[in-house]
Amino acid sequence: QGCAQKYIVKNYFYYYLFKFSAALGEEIFYITFLPFTYWNIDHSVSRRMIIVWSIVMYIGQVSKDILKWPRPLSPPVVKLEMRADAEYGMPSTHAMAATAISFSFLIATVNQYKYPFELGLVAAFVFSTLVCLSRLYTGMHTVLDVIGGALISAVLLMLLYPAWDMIDHLLLTNPFCPLLSIVVPLVLCYNYPKLDYYSPTRADTTTILGAGAGATVGFWLDNQYAAPSYTNENFQLGFPLITSKIVVVMLARFFVGIFVVLLTRRLMKSVVLGMLGYRYKFPIGDLEARRRLEVEVPYKFITYSSVGLSATVLVPLLHELLGLM
């Protein structure tokens, strides 16, 4: 276990399709698509997606380490990804994230923008199905893992939907929101289920909760000091109004924003890890030390909460400064 298998690719179309689809459930997608919706589509849509994503992913990650169902045996399957092999299998958090993000986007936009509901439904179904199938193709999950993940996500989405307007309102207006947005996720991260061996699930969960916490604080700050979310409609572009000029502006916002986000992540990783290394007396390259609870949680949480805060506060300010609003 943990050793890469040799394999021969016989169908490059399926290989690249499902490798790409698998990436739609990973950090590279989260760190691009979720901020893109905030910068270019609608603040309210982005907020709801991030809230749902954070809750769904936390429950999915914790469920893995409580249930402790193993991933498919290899052989007979060939595993194309080795990083996640140390994690348990049930439920598939790729399936959970894909279902939550695609269908929360559909639900949040269908009543605000003029587009065929059937088209949005097909797009959400195709997106989530491709991600689910990619987990089978790459040998990382069983059919039951994938179905279980999608169903759990669907149930959570149905439970959250009636309350998400109320949750959104509280997160934007409650004076205690910034404090609770930081304290609650930190408590959850420090009390993450313990395993007999190291698994990246705690680090991934802390990354997700940290990004969600930073973004939530940013939402509150934007609503209090920038543009109140319940009175300002400048951000709602509307799909039918998209022109070539708007496309150029949207791309400019995206590239400026993603540069700032990636720069923030790189800078904070170096600074936070350096400070923790000094505090706990370990070299930065010591992987075992970085996996310790007292190092891993603050390292991931501070880094990614800074990323979330940067994406929701710093980037919009820079957009305004550059005349991209």
JSON list of C-alpha atoms in Angstrom, two decimals, residues 93-307:
[
{"chain": "A", "resi": 93, "resn": "THR", "atom": "CA", "xyz": [-15.99, 13.80, -0.43]},
{"chain": "A", "resi": 94, "resn": "HIS", "atom": "CA", "xyz": [-15.37, 14.45, -4.13]},
{"chain": "A", "resi": 95, "resn": "ALA", "atom": "CA", "xyz": [-18.93, 13.28, -4.79]},
{"chain": "A", "resi": 96, "resn": "MET", "atom": "CA", "xyz": [-20.21, 15.33, -1.84]},
{"chain": "A", "resi": 97, "resn": "ALA", "atom": "CA", "xyz": [-18.45, 18.52, -2.95]},
{"chain": "A", "resi": 98, "resn": "ALA", "atom": "CA", "xyz": [-19.48, 18.16, -6.59]},
{"chain": "A", "resi": 99, "resn": "THR", "atom": "CA", "xyz": [-23.12, 17.57, -5.66]},
{"chain": "A", "resi": 100, "resn": "ALA", "atom": "CA", "xyz": [-23.19, 20.40, -3.12]},
{"chain": "A", "resi": 101, "resn": "ILE", "atom": "CA", "xyz": [-21.47, 23.00, -5.31]},
{"chain": "A", "resi": 102, "resn": "SER", "atom": "CA", "xyz": [-23.30, 22.26, -8.57]},
{"chain": "A", "resi": 103, "resn": "PHE", "atom": "CA", "xyz": [-26.79, 22.03, -7.12]},
{"chain": "A", "resi": 104, "resn": "SER", "atom": "CA", "xyz": [-26.39, 24.89, -4.64]},
{"chain": "A", "resi": 105, "resn": "PHE", "atom": "CA", "xyz": [-25.25, 27.04, -7.58]},
{"chain": "A", "resi": 106, "resn": "LEU", "atom": "CA", "xyz": [-28.35, 25.97, -9.51]},
{"chain": "A", "resi": 107, "resn": "ILE", "atom": "CA", "xyz": [-30.73, 26.65, -6.62]},
{"chain": "A", "resi": 108, "resn": "ALA", "atom": "CA", "xyz": [-29.13, 30.01, -5.80]},
{"chain": "A", "resi": 109, "resn": "THR", "atom": "CA", "xyz": [-29.23, 31.32, -9.39]},
{"chain": "A", "resi": 110, "resn": "VAL", "atom": "CA", "xyz": [-32.39, 29.87, -10.91]},
{"chain": "A", "resi": 111, "resn": "ASN", "atom": "CA", "xyz": [-34.68, 32.52, -9.39]},
{"chain": "A", "resi": 112, "resn": "GLN", "atom": "CA", "xyz": [-32.28, 35.43, -9.97]},
{"chain": "A", "resi": 113, "resn": "TYR", "atom": "CA", "xyz": [-31.21, 34.93, -13.57]},
{"chain": "A", "resi": 114, "resn": "LYS", "atom": "CA", "xyz": [-33.11, 34.15, -16.74]},
{"chain": "A", "resi": 115, "resn": "TYR", "atom": "CA", "xyz": [-31.92, 30.81, -18.05]},
{"chain": "A", "resi": 116, "resn": "PRO", "atom": "CA", "xyz": [-33.73, 27.52, -18.70]},
{"chain": "A", "resi": 117, "resn": "PHE", "atom": "CA", "xyz": [-34.02, 25.53, -15.48]},
{"chain": "A", "resi": 118, "resn": "GLU", "atom": "CA", "xyz": [-33.68, 22.30, -17.47]},
{"chain": "A", "resi": 119, "resn": "LEU", "atom": "CA", "xyz": [-30.33, 23.49, -18.86]},
{"chain": "A", "resi": 120, "resn": "GLY", "atom": "CA", "xyz": [-29.05, 24.28, -15.37]},
{"chain": "A", "resi": 121, "resn": "LEU", "atom": "CA", "xyz": [-30.28, 20.95, -14.05]},
{"chain": "A", "resi": 122, "resn": "VAL", "atom": "CA", "xyz": [-28.53, 19.04, -16.83]},
{"chain": "A", "resi": 123, "resn": "ALA", "atom": "CA", "xyz": [-25.30, 21.02, -16.26]},
{"chain": "A", "resi": 124, "resn": "ALA", "atom": "CA", "xyz": [-25.38, 20.31, -12.49]},
{"chain": "A", "resi": 125, "resn": "PHE", "atom": "CA", "xyz": [-26.10, 16.63, -13.11]},
{"chain": "A", "resi": 126, "resn": "VAL", "atom": "CA", "xyz": [-23.33, 16.27, -15.72]},
{"chain": "A", "resi": 127, "resn": "PHE", "atom": "CA", "xyz": [-20.81, 18.09, -13.50]},
{"chain": "A", "resi": 128, "resn": "SER", "atom": "CA", "xyz": [-21.50, 15.97, -10.43]},
{"chain": "A", "resi": 129, "resn": "THR", "atom": "CA", "xyz": [-21.71, 12.75, -12.46]},
{"chain": "A", "resi": 130, "resn": "LEU", "atom": "CA", "xyz": [-18.32, 13.34, -14.10]},
{"chain": "A", "resi": 131, "resn": "VAL", "atom": "CA", "xyz": [-16.68, 13.92, -10.71]},
{"chain": "A", "resi": 132, "resn": "CYS", "atom": "CA", "xyz": [-18.36, 10.82, -9.26]},
{"chain": "A", "resi": 133, "resn": "LEU", "atom": "CA", "xyz": [-17.30, 8.65, -12.20]},
{"chain": "A", "resi": 134, "resn": "SER", "atom": "CA", "xyz": [-13.74, 9.96, -11.94]},
{"chain": "A", "resi": 135, "resn": "ARG", "atom": "CA", "xyz": [-13.47, 8.47, -8.43]},
{"chain": "A", "resi": 136, "resn": "LEU", "atom": "CA", "xyz": [-14.34, 5.05, -9.84]},
{"chain": "A", "resi": 137, "resn": "TYR", "atom": "CA", "xyz": [-12.02, 5.41, -12.84]},
{"chain": "A", "resi": 138, "resn": "THR", "atom": "CA", "xyz": [-9.06, 6.46, -10.68]},
{"chain": "A", "resi": 139, "resn": "GLY", "atom": "CA", "xyz": [-9.67, 3.51, -8.35]},
{"chain": "A", "resi": 140, "resn": "MET", "atom": "CA", "xyz": [-10.11, 5.68, -5.26]},
{"chain": "A", "resi": 141, "resn": "HIS", "atom": "CA", "xyz": [-13.69, 4.75, -4.33]},
{"chain": "A", "resi": 142, "resn": "THR", "atom": "CA", "xyz": [-16.28, 2.03, -4.62]},
{"chain": "A", "resi": 143, "resn": "VAL", "atom": "CA", "xyz": [-19.69, 2.59, -6.18]},
{"chain": "A", "resi": 144, "resn": "LEU", "atom": "CA", "xyz": [-21.18, 2.61, -2.67]},
{"chain": "A", "resi": 145, "resn": "ASP", "atom": "CA", "xyz": [-18.74, 5.34, -1.54]},
{"chain": "A", "resi": 146, "resn": "VAL", "atom": "CA", "xyz": [-19.75, 7.55, -4.44]},
{"chain": "A", "resi": 147, "resn": "ILE", "atom": "CA", "xyz": [-23.50, 6.97, -4.15]},
{"chain": "A", "resi": 148, "resn": "GLY", "atom": "CA", "xyz": [-23.30, 7.44, -0.38]},
{"chain": "A", "resi": 149, "resn": "GLY", "atom": "CA", "xyz": [-21.41, 10.73, -0.77]},
{"chain": "A", "resi": 150, "resn": "ALA", "atom": "CA", "xyz": [-23.85, 12.11, -3.34]},
{"chain": "A", "resi": 151, "resn": "LEU", "atom": "CA", "xyz": [-26.89, 11.10, -1.28]},
{"chain": "A", "resi": 152, "resn": "ILE", "atom": "CA", "xyz": [-25.51, 12.54, 1.96]},
{"chain": "A", "resi": 153, "resn": "SER", "atom": "CA", "xyz": [-24.74, 15.80, 0.17]},
{"chain": "A", "resi": 154, "resn": "ALA", "atom": "CA", "xyz": [-28.23, 15.91, -1.36]},
{"chain": "A", "resi": 155, "resn": "VAL", "atom": "CA", "xyz": [-29.86, 15.35, 2.05]},
{"chain": "A", "resi": 156, "resn": "LEU", "atom": "CA", "xyz": [-27.71, 18.04, 3.68]},
{"chain": "A", "resi": 157, "resn": "LEU", "atom": "CA", "xyz": [-28.53, 20.47, 0.87]},
{"chain": "A", "resi": 158, "resn": "MET", "atom": "CA", "xyz": [-32.27, 19.83, 1.35]},
{"chain": "A", "resi": 159, "resn": "LEU", "atom": "CA", "xyz": [-31.92, 20.40, 5.10]},
{"chain": "A", "resi": 160, "resn": "LEU", "atom": "CA", "xyz": [-29.88, 23.59, 4.69]},
{"chain": "A", "resi": 161, "resn": "TYR", "atom": "CA", "xyz": [-31.91, 25.16, 1.88]},
{"chain": "A", "resi": 162, "resn": "PRO", "atom": "CA", "xyz": [-34.91, 26.28, 4.01]},
{"chain": "A", "resi": 163, "resn": "ALA", "atom": "CA", "xyz": [-32.54, 27.98, 6.47]},
{"chain": "A", "resi": 164, "resn": "TRP", "atom": "CA", "xyz": [-29.81, 29.37, 4.24]},
{"chain": "A", "resi": 165, "resn": "ASP", "atom": "CA", "xyz": [-31.40, 32.83, 3.88]},
{"chain": "A", "resi": 166, "resn": "MET", "atom": "CA", "xyz": [-31.58, 33.09, 7.67]},
{"chain": "A", "resi": 167, "resn": "ILE", "atom": "CA", "xyz": [-28.01, 31.79, 8.05]},
{"chain": "A", "resi": 168, "resn": "ASP", "atom": "CA", "xyz": [-26.80, 34.21, 5.40]},
{"chain": "A", "resi": 169, "resn": "HIS", "atom": "CA", "xyz": [-28.53, 37.14, 7.11]},
{"chain": "A", "resi": 170, "resn": "LEU", "atom": "CA", "xyz": [-27.05, 36.26, 10.51]},
{"chain": "A", "resi": 171, "resn": "LEU", "atom": "CA", "xyz": [-23.54, 35.85, 9.08]},
{"chain": "A", "resi": 172, "resn": "LEU", "atom": "CA", "xyz": [-23.75, 39.30, 7.48]},
{"chain": "A", "resi": 173, "resn": "THR", "atom": "CA", "xyz": [-25.36, 41.27, 10.29]},
{"chain": "A", "resi": 174, "resn": "ASN", "atom": "CA", "xyz": [-24.64, 39.61, 13.63]},
{"chain": "A", "resi": 175, "resn": "PRO", "atom": "CA", "xyz": [-21.94, 41.57, 15.54]},
{"chain": "A", "resi": 176, "resn": "PHE", "atom": "CA", "xyz": [-20.51, 38.31, 16.91]},
{"chain": "A", "resi": 177, "resn": "CYS", "atom": "CA", "xyz": [-20.14, 36.74, 13.45]},
{"chain": "A", "resi": 178, "resn": "PRO", "atom": "CA", "xyz": [-16.37, 37.38, 13.03]},
{"chain": "A", "resi": 179, "resn": "LEU", "atom": "CA", "xyz": [-15.57, 35.89, 16.44]},
{"chain": "A", "resi": 180, "resn": "LEU", "atom": "CA", "xyz": [-17.81, 32.85, 16.00]},
{"chain": "A", "resi": 181, "resn": "SER", "atom": "CA", "xyz": [-16.60, 32.33, 12.42]},
{"chain": "A", "resi": 182, "resn": "ILE", "atom": "CA", "xyz": [-13.06, 31.86, 13.75]},
{"chain": "A", "resi": 183, "resn": "VAL", "atom": "CA", "xyz": [-13.65, 30.18, 17.12]},
{"chain": "A", "resi": 184, "resn": "VAL", "atom": "CA", "xyz": [-16.16, 27.50, 16.06]},
{"chain": "A", "resi": 185, "resn": "PRO", "atom": "CA", "xyz": [-14.11, 26.12, 13.12]},
{"chain": "A", "resi": 186, "resn": "LEU", "atom": "CA", "xyz": [-10.93, 26.19, 15.24]},
{"chain": "A", "resi": 187, "resn": "VAL", "atom": "CA", "xyz": [-12.62, 24.18, 18.00]},
{"chain": "A", "resi": 188, "resn": "LEU", "atom": "CA", "xyz": [-13.83, 21.67, 15.41]},
{"chain": "A", "resi": 189, "resn": "CYS", "atom": "CA", "xyz": [-10.32, 21.36, 13.93]},
{"chain": "A", "resi": 190, "resn": "TYR", "atom": "CA", "xyz": [-8.61, 20.85, 17.29]},
{"chain": "A", "resi": 191, "resn": "ASN", "atom": "CA", "xyz": [-11.20, 18.23, 18.24]},
{"chain": "A", "resi": 192, "resn": "TYR", "atom": "CA", "xyz": [-11.06, 16.34, 14.97]},
{"chain": "A", "resi": 193, "resn": "PRO", "atom": "CA", "xyz": [-11.41, 12.53, 15.37]},
{"chain": "A", "resi": 194, "resn": "LYS", "atom": "CA", "xyz": [-8.04, 10.92, 16.20]},
{"chain": "A", "resi": 195, "resn": "LEU", "atom": "CA", "xyz": [-6.68, 8.02, 14.17]},
{"chain": "A", "resi": 196, "resn": "ASP", "atom": "CA", "xyz": [-4.03, 5.39, 14.90]},
{"chain": "A", "resi": 197, "resn": "TYR", "atom": "CA", "xyz": [-1.97, 6.65, 11.96]},
{"chain": "A", "resi": 198, "resn": "TYR", "atom": "CA", "xyz": [-1.55, 9.90, 10.10]},
{"chain": "A", "resi": 199, "resn": "SER", "atom": "CA", "xyz": [-4.18, 10.79, 7.51]},
{"chain": "A", "resi": 200, "resn": "PRO", "atom": "CA", "xyz": [-4.42, 14.03, 5.50]},
{"chain": "A", "resi": 201, "resn": "THR", "atom": "CA", "xyz": [-8.13, 14.35, 6.33]},
{"chain": "A", "resi": 202, "resn": "ARG", "atom": "CA", "xyz": [-7.52, 16.63, 9.34]},
{"chain": "A", "resi": 203, "resn": "ALA", "atom": "CA", "xyz": [-5.27, 18.91, 7.26]},
{"chain": "A", "resi": 204, "resn": "ASP", "atom": "CA", "xyz": [-7.79, 19.01, 4.42]},
{"chain": "A", "resi": 205, "resn": "THR", "atom": "CA", "xyz": [-10.65, 19.72, 6.83]},
{"chain": "A", "resi": 206, "resn": "THR", "atom": "CA", "xyz": [-8.69, 22.52, 8.48]},
{"chain": "A", "resi": 207, "resn": "THR", "atom": "CA", "xyz": [-7.93, 23.97, 5.05]},
{"chain": "A", "resi": 208, "resn": "ILE", "atom": "CA", "xyz": [-11.62, 23.99, 4.13]},
{"chain": "A", "resi": 209, "resn": "LEU", "atom": "CA", "xyz": [-12.84, 25.37, 7.45]},
{"chain": "A", "resi": 210, "resn": "GLY", "atom": "CA", "xyz": [-10.06, 27.97, 7.47]},
{"chain": "A", "resi": 211, "resn": "ALA", "atom": "CA", "xyz": [-10.96, 29.19, 3.98]},
{"chain": "A", "resi": 212, "resn": "GLY", "atom": "CA", "xyz": [-14.64, 29.26, 4.91]},
{"chain": "A", "resi": 213, "resn": "ALA", "atom": "CA", "xyz": [-13.92, 31.15, 8.14]},
{"chain": "A", "resi": 214, "resn": "GLY", "atom": "CA", "xyz": [-11.80, 33.78, 6.40]},
{"chain": "A", "resi": 215, "resn": "ALA", "atom": "CA", "xyz": [-14.39, 34.23, 3.66]},
{"chain": "A", "resi": 216, "resn": "THR", "atom": "CA", "xyz": [-17.21, 34.55, 6.22]},
{"chain": "A", "resi": 217, "resn": "VAL", "atom": "CA", "xyz": [-15.34, 37.26, 8.10]},
{"chain": "A", "resi": 218, "resn": "GLY", "atom": "CA", "xyz": [-14.78, 38.96, 4.75]},
{"chain": "A", "resi": 219, "resn": "PHE", "atom": "CA", "xyz": [-18.50, 38.80, 3.94]},
{"chain": "A", "resi": 220, "resn": "TRP", "atom": "CA", "xyz": [-19.29, 40.46, 7.27]},
{"chain": "A", "resi": 221, "resn": "LEU", "atom": "CA", "xyz": [-16.68, 43.19, 6.75]},
{"chain": "A", "resi": 222, "resn": "ASP", "atom": "CA", "xyz": [-17.90, 43.89, 3.22]},
{"chain": "A", "resi": 223, "resn": "ASN", "atom": "CA", "xyz": [-21.48, 44.18, 4.43]},
{"chain": "A", "resi": 224, "resn": "GLN", "atom": "CA", "xyz": [-20.56, 46.45, 7.34]},
{"chain": "A", "resi": 225, "resn": "TYR", "atom": "CA", "xyz": [-18.04, 48.76, 5.71]},
{"chain": "A", "resi": 226, "resn": "ALA", "atom": "CA", "xyz": [-18.17, 48.39, 1.92]},
{"chain": "A", "resi": 227, "resn": "ALA", "atom": "CA", "xyz": [-21.42, 47.60, 0.11]},
{"chain": "A", "resi": 228, "resn": "PRO", "atom": "CA", "xyz": [-24.32, 46.24, 2.21]},
{"chain": "A", "resi": 229, "resn": "SER", "atom": "CA", "xyz": [-25.37, 42.95, 0.62]},
{"chain": "A", "resi": 230, "resn": "TYR", "atom": "CA", "xyz": [-29.08, 43.53, 1.09]},
{"chain": "A", "resi": 231, "resn": "THR", "atom": "CA", "xyz": [-29.15, 46.95, -0.58]},
{"chain": "A", "resi": 232, "resn": "ASN", "atom": "CA", "xyz": [-26.50, 46.84, -3.31]},
{"chain": "A", "resi": 233, "resn": "GLU", "atom": "CA", "xyz": [-27.31, 45.16, -6.65]},
{"chain": "A", "resi": 234, "resn": "ASN", "atom": "CA", "xyz": [-24.23, 46.21, -8.61]},
{"chain": "A", "resi": 235, "resn": "PHE", "atom": "CA", "xyz": [-22.75, 42.74, -8.45]},
{"chain": "A", "resi": 236, "resn": "GLN", "atom": "CA", "xyz": [-25.65, 40.96, -10.13]},
{"chain": "A", "resi": 237, "resn": "LEU", "atom": "CA", "xyz": [-24.56, 40.97, -13.75]},
{"chain": "A", "resi": 238, "resn": "GLY", "atom": "CA", "xyz": [-27.14, 38.56, -15.07]},
{"chain": "A", "resi": 239, "resn": "PHE", "atom": "CA", "xyz": [-26.27, 36.00, -17.70]},
{"chain": "A", "resi": 240, "resn": "PRO", "atom": "CA", "xyz": [-28.28, 37.59, -20.54]},
{"chain": "A", "resi": 241, "resn": "LEU", "atom": "CA", "xyz": [-26.37, 40.85, -20.14]},
{"chain": "A", "resi": 242, "resn": "ILE", "atom": "CA", "xyz": [-22.95, 39.37, -20.75]},
{"chain": "A", "resi": 243, "resn": "THR", "atom": "CA", "xyz": [-21.12, 41.15, -23.59]},
{"chain": "A", "resi": 244, "resn": "SER", "atom": "CA", "xyz": [-17.57, 40.99, -24.93]},
{"chain": "A", "resi": 245, "resn": "LYS", "atom": "CA", "xyz": [-16.61, 44.01, -22.80]},
{"chain": "A", "resi": 246, "resn": "ILE", "atom": "CA", "xyz": [-17.99, 42.36, -19.66]},
{"chain": "A", "resi": 247, "resn": "VAL", "atom": "CA", "xyz": [-16.13, 39.15, -20.50]},
{"chain": "A", "resi": 248, "resn": "VAL", "atom": "CA", "xyz": [-12.86, 41.08, -20.69]},
{"chain": "A", "resi": 249, "resn": "VAL", "atom": "CA", "xyz": [-13.58, 42.77, -17.34]},
{"chain": "A", "resi": 250, "resn": "MET", "atom": "CA", "xyz": [-14.53, 39.43, -15.76]},
{"chain": "A", "resi": 251, "resn": "LEU", "atom": "CA", "xyz": [-11.31, 37.82, -16.97]},
{"chain": "A", "resi": 252, "resn": "ALA", "atom": "CA", "xyz": [-9.30, 40.79, -15.70]},
{"chain": "A", "resi": 253, "resn": "ARG", "atom": "CA", "xyz": [-10.97, 40.52, -12.30]},
{"chain": "A", "resi": 254, "resn": "PHE", "atom": "CA", "xyz": [-10.28, 36.80, -12.21]},
{"chain": "A", "resi": 255, "resn": "PHE", "atom": "CA", "xyz": [-6.59, 36.97, -13.13]},
{"chain": "A", "resi": 256, "resn": "VAL", "atom": "CA", "xyz": [-5.92, 39.89, -10.79]},
{"chain": "A", "resi": 257, "resn": "GLY", "atom": "CA", "xyz": [-7.82, 38.14, -8.03]},
{"chain": "A", "resi": 258, "resn": "ILE", "atom": "CA", "xyz": [-6.24, 34.72, -8.46]},
{"chain": "A", "resi": 259, "resn": "PHE", "atom": "CA", "xyz": [-2.77, 36.30, -8.50]},
{"chain": "A", "resi": 260, "resn": "VAL", "atom": "CA", "xyz": [-3.49, 37.99, -5.16]},
{"chain": "A", "resi": 261, "resn": "VAL", "atom": "CA", "xyz": [-5.00, 34.80, -3.70]},
{"chain": "A", "resi": 262, "resn": "LEU", "atom": "CA", "xyz": [-2.04, 32.61, -4.72]},
{"chain": "A", "resi": 263, "resn": "LEU", "atom": "CA", "xyz": [0.43, 35.25, -3.54]},
{"chain": "A", "resi": 264, "resn": "THR", "atom": "CA", "xyz": [-1.38, 35.41, -0.19]},
{"chain": "A", "resi": 265, "resn": "ARG", "atom": "CA", "xyz": [-1.28, 31.64, 0.15]},
{"chain": "A", "resi": 266, "resn": "ARG", "atom": "CA", "xyz": [2.42, 31.41, -0.64]},
{"chain": "A", "resi": 267, "resn": "LEU", "atom": "CA", "xyz": [3.36, 34.31, 1.64]},
{"chain": "A", "resi": 268, "resn": "MET", "atom": "CA", "xyz": [1.26, 33.11, 4.58]},
{"chain": "A", "resi": 269, "resn": "LYS", "atom": "CA", "xyz": [2.54, 29.55, 4.27]},
{"chain": "A", "resi": 270, "resn": "SER", "atom": "CA", "xyz": [6.11, 30.77, 4.60]},
{"chain": "A", "resi": 271, "resn": "VAL", "atom": "CA", "xyz": [5.40, 33.22, 7.42]},
{"chain": "A", "resi": 272, "resn": "VAL", "atom": "CA", "xyz": [3.18, 30.94, 9.52]},
{"chain": "A", "resi": 273, "resn": "LEU", "atom": "CA", "xyz": [5.37, 27.88, 9.08]},
{"chain": "A", "resi": 274, "resn": "GLY", "atom": "CA", "xyz": [8.45, 29.90, 9.94]},
{"chain": "A", "resi": 275, "resn": "MET", "atom": "CA", "xyz": [6.83, 31.22, 13.12]},
{"chain": "A", "resi": 276, "resn": "LEU", "atom": "CA", "xyz": [5.64, 27.77, 14.16]},
{"chain": "A", "resi": 277, "resn": "GLY", "atom": "CA", "xyz": [9.07, 26.30, 13.43]},
{"chain": "A", "resi": 278, "resn": "TYR", "atom": "CA", "xyz": [10.63, 28.93, 15.67]},
{"chain": "A", "resi": 279, "resn": "ARG", "atom": "CA", "xyz": [8.03, 28.34, 18.40]},
{"chain": "A", "resi": 280, "resn": "TYR", "atom": "CA", "xyz": [8.26, 24.54, 18.44]},
{"chain": "A", "resi": 281, "resn": "LYS", "atom": "CA", "xyz": [11.94, 24.25, 17.46]},
{"chain": "A", "resi": 282, "resn": "PHE", "atom": "CA", "xyz": [11.77, 22.23, 14.24]},
{"chain": "A", "resi": 283, "resn": "PRO", "atom": "CA", "xyz": [13.21, 22.79, 10.75]},
{"chain": "A", "resi": 284, "resn": "ILE", "atom": "CA", "xyz": [10.68, 23.86, 8.13]},
{"chain": "A", "resi": 285, "resn": "GLY", "atom": "CA", "xyz": [11.41, 20.76, 6.05]},
{"chain": "A", "resi": 286, "resn": "ASP", "atom": "CA", "xyz": [10.54, 18.37, 8.90]},
{"chain": "A", "resi": 287, "resn": "LEU", "atom": "CA", "xyz": [7.38, 16.67, 7.56]},
{"chain": "A", "resi": 288, "resn": "GLU", "atom": "CA", "xyz": [6.69, 14.73, 10.75]},
{"chain": "A", "resi": 289, "resn": "ALA", "atom": "CA", "xyz": [6.76, 17.91, 12.85]},
{"chain": "A", "resi": 290, "resn": "ARG", "atom": "CA", "xyz": [4.38, 19.61, 10.45]},
{"chain": "A", "resi": 291, "resn": "ARG", "atom": "CA", "xyz": [1.89, 16.78, 10.96]},
{"chain": "A", "resi": 292, "resn": "ARG", "atom": "CA", "xyz": [1.65, 17.37, 14.71]},
{"chain": "A", "resi": 293, "resn": "LEU", "atom": "CA", "xyz": [-1.68, 18.77, 15.91]},
{"chain": "A", "resi": 294, "resn": "GLU", "atom": "CA", "xyz": [-0.19, 21.92, 17.44]},
{"chain": "A", "resi": 295, "resn": "VAL", "atom": "CA", "xyz": [1.54, 22.72, 14.15]},
{"chain": "A", "resi": 296, "resn": "GLU", "atom": "CA", "xyz": [-0.77, 21.44, 11.44]},
{"chain": "A", "resi": 297, "resn": "VAL", "atom": "CA", "xyz": [-3.98, 23.09, 12.63]},
{"chain": "A", "resi": 298, "resn": "PRO", "atom": "CA", "xyz": [-2.69, 26.67, 13.07]},
{"chain": "A", "resi": 299, "resn": "TYR", "atom": "CA", "xyz": [-0.52, 26.35, 9.95]},
{"chain": "A", "resi": 300, "resn": "LYS", "atom": "CA", "xyz": [-3.43, 25.35, 7.70]},
{"chain": "A", "resi": 301, "resn": "PHE", "atom": "CA", "xyz": [-6.08, 27.45, 9.42]},
{"chain": "A", "resi": 302, "resn": "ILE", "atom": "CA", "xyz": [-4.20, 30.75, 9.49]},
{"chain": "A", "resi": 303, "resn": "THR", "atom": "CA", "xyz": [-2.92, 30.29, 5.94]},
{"chain": "A", "resi": 304, "resn": "TYR", "atom": "CA", "xyz": [-6.29, 29.53, 4.38]},
{"chain": "A", "resi": 305, "resn": "SER", "atom": "CA", "xyz": [-8.35, 31.91, 6.50]},
{"chain": "A", "resi": 306, "resn": "SER", "atom": "CA", "xyz": [-5.98, 34.58, 5.16]},
{"chain": "A", "resi": 307, "resn": "VAL", "atom": "CA", "xyz": [-6.71, 33.33, 1.64]}
]
